[in-house]
Each structure stands twice: as structure tokens, then as C-alpha cells.
Tab-separated table of C-alpha atoms in Angstrom:
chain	number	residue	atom	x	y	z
K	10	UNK	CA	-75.596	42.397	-220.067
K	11	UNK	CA	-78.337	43.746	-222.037
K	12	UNK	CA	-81.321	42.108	-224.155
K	13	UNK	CA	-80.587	42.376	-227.193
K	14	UNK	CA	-83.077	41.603	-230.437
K	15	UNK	CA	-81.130	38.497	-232.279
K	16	UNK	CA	-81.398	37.799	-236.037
K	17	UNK	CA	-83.519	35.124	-236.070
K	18	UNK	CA	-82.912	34.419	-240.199
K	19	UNK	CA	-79.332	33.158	-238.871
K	20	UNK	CA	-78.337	31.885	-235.594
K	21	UNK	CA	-79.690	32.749	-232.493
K	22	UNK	CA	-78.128	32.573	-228.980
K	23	UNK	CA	-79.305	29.897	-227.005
K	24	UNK	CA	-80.081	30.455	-222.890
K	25	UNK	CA	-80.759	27.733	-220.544
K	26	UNK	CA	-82.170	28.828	-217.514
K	27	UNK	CA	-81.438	27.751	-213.959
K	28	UNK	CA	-83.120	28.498	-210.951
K	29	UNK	CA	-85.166	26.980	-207.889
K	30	UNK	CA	-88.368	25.698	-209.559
K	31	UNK	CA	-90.370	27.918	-206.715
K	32	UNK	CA	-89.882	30.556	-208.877
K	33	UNK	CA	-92.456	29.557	-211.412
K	34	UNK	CA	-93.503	33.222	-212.486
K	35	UNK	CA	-89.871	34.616	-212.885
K	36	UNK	CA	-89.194	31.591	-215.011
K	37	UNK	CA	-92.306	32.146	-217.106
K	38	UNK	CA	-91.560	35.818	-217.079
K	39	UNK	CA	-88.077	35.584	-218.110
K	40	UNK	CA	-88.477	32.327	-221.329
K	41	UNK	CA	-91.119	34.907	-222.181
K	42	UNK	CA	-89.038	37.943	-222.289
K	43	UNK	CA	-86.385	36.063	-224.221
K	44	UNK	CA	-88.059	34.379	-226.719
K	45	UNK	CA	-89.595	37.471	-227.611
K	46	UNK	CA	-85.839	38.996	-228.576
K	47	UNK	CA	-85.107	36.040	-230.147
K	48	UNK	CA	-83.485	33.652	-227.943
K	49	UNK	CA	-83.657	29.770	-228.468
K	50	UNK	CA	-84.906	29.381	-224.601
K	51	UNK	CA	-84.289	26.082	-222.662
K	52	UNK	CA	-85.254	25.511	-219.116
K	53	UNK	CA	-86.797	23.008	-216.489
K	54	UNK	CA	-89.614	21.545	-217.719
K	55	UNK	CA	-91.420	18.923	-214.837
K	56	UNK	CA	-92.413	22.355	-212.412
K	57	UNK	CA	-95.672	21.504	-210.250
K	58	UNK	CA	-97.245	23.804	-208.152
K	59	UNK	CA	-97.604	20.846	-205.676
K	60	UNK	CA	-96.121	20.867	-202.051
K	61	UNK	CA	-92.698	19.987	-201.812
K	62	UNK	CA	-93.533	16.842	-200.384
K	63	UNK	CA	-96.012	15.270	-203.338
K	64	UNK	CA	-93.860	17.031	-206.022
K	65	UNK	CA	-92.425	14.040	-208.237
K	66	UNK	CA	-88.576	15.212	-208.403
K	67	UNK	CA	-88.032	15.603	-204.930
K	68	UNK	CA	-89.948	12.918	-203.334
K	69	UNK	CA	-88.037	10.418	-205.615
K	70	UNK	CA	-84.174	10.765	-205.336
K	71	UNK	CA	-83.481	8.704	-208.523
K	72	UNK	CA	-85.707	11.125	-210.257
K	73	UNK	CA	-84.461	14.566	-208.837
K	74	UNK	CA	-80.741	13.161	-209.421
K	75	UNK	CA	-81.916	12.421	-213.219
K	76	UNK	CA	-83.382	15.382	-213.863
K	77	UNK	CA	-80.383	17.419	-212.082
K	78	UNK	CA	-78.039	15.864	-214.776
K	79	UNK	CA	-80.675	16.293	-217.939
K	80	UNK	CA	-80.264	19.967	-216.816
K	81	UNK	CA	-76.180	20.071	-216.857
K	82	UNK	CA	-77.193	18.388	-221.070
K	83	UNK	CA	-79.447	21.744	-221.338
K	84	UNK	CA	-76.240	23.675	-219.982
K	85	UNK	CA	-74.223	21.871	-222.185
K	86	UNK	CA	-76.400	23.194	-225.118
K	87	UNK	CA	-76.284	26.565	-224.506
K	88	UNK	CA	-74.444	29.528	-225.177
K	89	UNK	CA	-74.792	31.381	-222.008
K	90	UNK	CA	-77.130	30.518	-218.743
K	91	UNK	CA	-79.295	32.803	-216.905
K	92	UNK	CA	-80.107	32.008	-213.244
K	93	UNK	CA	-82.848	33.551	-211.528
K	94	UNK	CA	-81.154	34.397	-208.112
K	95	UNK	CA	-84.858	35.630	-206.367
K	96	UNK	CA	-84.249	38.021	-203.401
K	97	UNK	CA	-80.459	36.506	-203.470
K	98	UNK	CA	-81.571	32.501	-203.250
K	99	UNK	CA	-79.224	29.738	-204.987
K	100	UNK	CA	-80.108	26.572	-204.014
K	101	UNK	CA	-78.183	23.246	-204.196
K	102	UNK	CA	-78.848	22.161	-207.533
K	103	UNK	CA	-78.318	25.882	-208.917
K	104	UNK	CA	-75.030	26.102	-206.605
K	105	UNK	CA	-73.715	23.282	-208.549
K	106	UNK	CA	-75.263	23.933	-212.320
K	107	UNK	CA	-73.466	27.753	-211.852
K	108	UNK	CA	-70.111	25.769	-210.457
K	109	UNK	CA	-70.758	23.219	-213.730
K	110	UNK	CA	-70.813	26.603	-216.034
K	111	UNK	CA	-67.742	28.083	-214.313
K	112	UNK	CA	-66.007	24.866	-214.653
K	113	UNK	CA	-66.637	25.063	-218.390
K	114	UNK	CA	-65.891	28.747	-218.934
K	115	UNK	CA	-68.821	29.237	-219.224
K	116	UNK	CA	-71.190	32.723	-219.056
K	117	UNK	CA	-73.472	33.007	-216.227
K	118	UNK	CA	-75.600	36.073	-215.983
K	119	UNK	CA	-77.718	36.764	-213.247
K	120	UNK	CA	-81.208	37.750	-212.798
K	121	UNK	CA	-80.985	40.004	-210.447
K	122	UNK	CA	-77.782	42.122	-209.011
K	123	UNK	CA	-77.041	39.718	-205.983
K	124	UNK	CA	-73.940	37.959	-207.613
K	125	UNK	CA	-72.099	35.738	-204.766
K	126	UNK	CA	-69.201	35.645	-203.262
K	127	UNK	CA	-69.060	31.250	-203.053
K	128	UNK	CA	-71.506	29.017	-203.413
K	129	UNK	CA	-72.178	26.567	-201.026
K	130	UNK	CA	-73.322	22.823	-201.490
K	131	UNK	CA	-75.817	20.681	-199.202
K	132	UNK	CA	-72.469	18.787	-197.276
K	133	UNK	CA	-71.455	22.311	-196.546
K	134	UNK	CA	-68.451	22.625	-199.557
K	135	UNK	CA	-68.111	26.251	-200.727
K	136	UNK	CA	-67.333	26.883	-203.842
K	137	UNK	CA	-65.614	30.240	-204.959
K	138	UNK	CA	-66.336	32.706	-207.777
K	139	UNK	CA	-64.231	32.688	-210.332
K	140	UNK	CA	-61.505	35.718	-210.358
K	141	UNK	CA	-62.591	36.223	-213.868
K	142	UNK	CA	-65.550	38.422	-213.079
K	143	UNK	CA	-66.832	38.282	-216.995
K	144	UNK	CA	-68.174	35.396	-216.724
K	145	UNK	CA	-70.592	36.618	-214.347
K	146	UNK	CA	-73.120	39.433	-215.030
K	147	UNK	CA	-76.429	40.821	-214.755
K	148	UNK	CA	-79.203	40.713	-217.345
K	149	UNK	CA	-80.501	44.087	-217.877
K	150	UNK	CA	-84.161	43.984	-219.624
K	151	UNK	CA	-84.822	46.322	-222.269
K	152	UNK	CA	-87.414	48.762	-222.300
């Protein structure tokens, strides 16, 4: 899939983006990128750069599990969802916001070219891709 500039006097496309929050540049990197073709851009908002053990969401259950479904809403929003699959990593919450978007027939487009095979969950659950290979893809930035 390639960037494309969107008419911003109608419509645009909205992306939510998914992704481990350790990847704080990529995600600034890539709302950036977007909103500057014209893409309504939603995406996690409560990153720290604390450790993982002071950072808010995951030292409080309730919270992380709350936030985890406020981010299947911003799926729900959007017209297509870009994860940013680092070096290959999809973690737990991704696994299952990409499984979510499958579910829903739903676009996923990748960050980088390391589209899986399955997915797998914490409780060690796999979870295969979908035989219809258009719903996954990988964003190409424009020059």
C-alpha cells in the first residue's frame, strides 16, 4: 500500500495505529508522516518513557485492560489500521487488536515487511492469518 495525498476538502481516511508503546519514535514518525498526506491519525495516547515497572498501564491491570479496550473503540473508528511490527515484534495486546481487525474484515497494513504467519496470545493460543491475504499489506512511504 502506498501513501497517498487525501483530499482533505472532503473525507479523509482515518488510521489508527497499533503497536508496542516501546516504539515511541516509529509512532511519532509514522502520525507524523500521515497527517502530513492527510490522514485523520488516531493512536495510543498515555506512552511514558518510564520503566516498565512505574509505567501507569502496566503496573495497574484494571488500567492496562481499560485502555486495551479504548484502543479496539479507536479500531472501531477507523478505516484501516497500521501496526508498527519493529524488527518483526507483535506483542499481546497488538496480537489481539490485529485478530480484532481480522475478525471485522478489517485492513491491516504493516509497517514493515515482516507480515506473520499466526499470532500468538500470552496463554499460548495462536491465532492464524486470514487466507484472504488483502487484508494484510505493507505501507510503502512516499518519497
Amino acid at each position: 500500500m502506498k501513501l497517498t495525498k487525501q483530499d482533505v476538502t472532503r473525507k479523509p481516511q482515518v488510521v489508527t495505529i497499533c503497536g508496542s508503546t516501546r516504539f515511541i519514535d516509529e509512532l511519532n514518525y509514522w502520525r507524523k508522516r500521515l497527517t502530513e498526506f492527510g490522514y485523520i491519525v488516531i493512536s495510543i495516547e498515555l506512552v511514558t518513557t518510564q520503566a516498565r515497572s512505574e509505567d501507569p498501564q502496566h503496573v495497574n491491570p484494571e488500567l492496562k485492560a481499560y485502555l486495551d479496550e479504548l484502543h479496539l473503540r479507536k479500531i472501531d473508528m477507523a478505516d484501516w489500521v497500521l501496526v508498527l511490527n519493529v524488527g518483526g515484534y507483535i506483542g499481546e495486546s497488538t496480537s489481539r487488536e490485529i485478530a480484532y481487525c481480522w475478525d471485522k474484515g478489517m485492513q491491516v497494513v504493516f509497517a514493515e515487511n515482516n507480515i506473520p504467519n499466526s499470532l500468538r496470545y500470552g496463554n499460548g493460543a495462536t491465532y492464524g492469518v486470514p487466507s484472504n491475504r488483502k487484508l494484510c499489506d505493507v505501507l510503502e512511504d512516499a518519497a
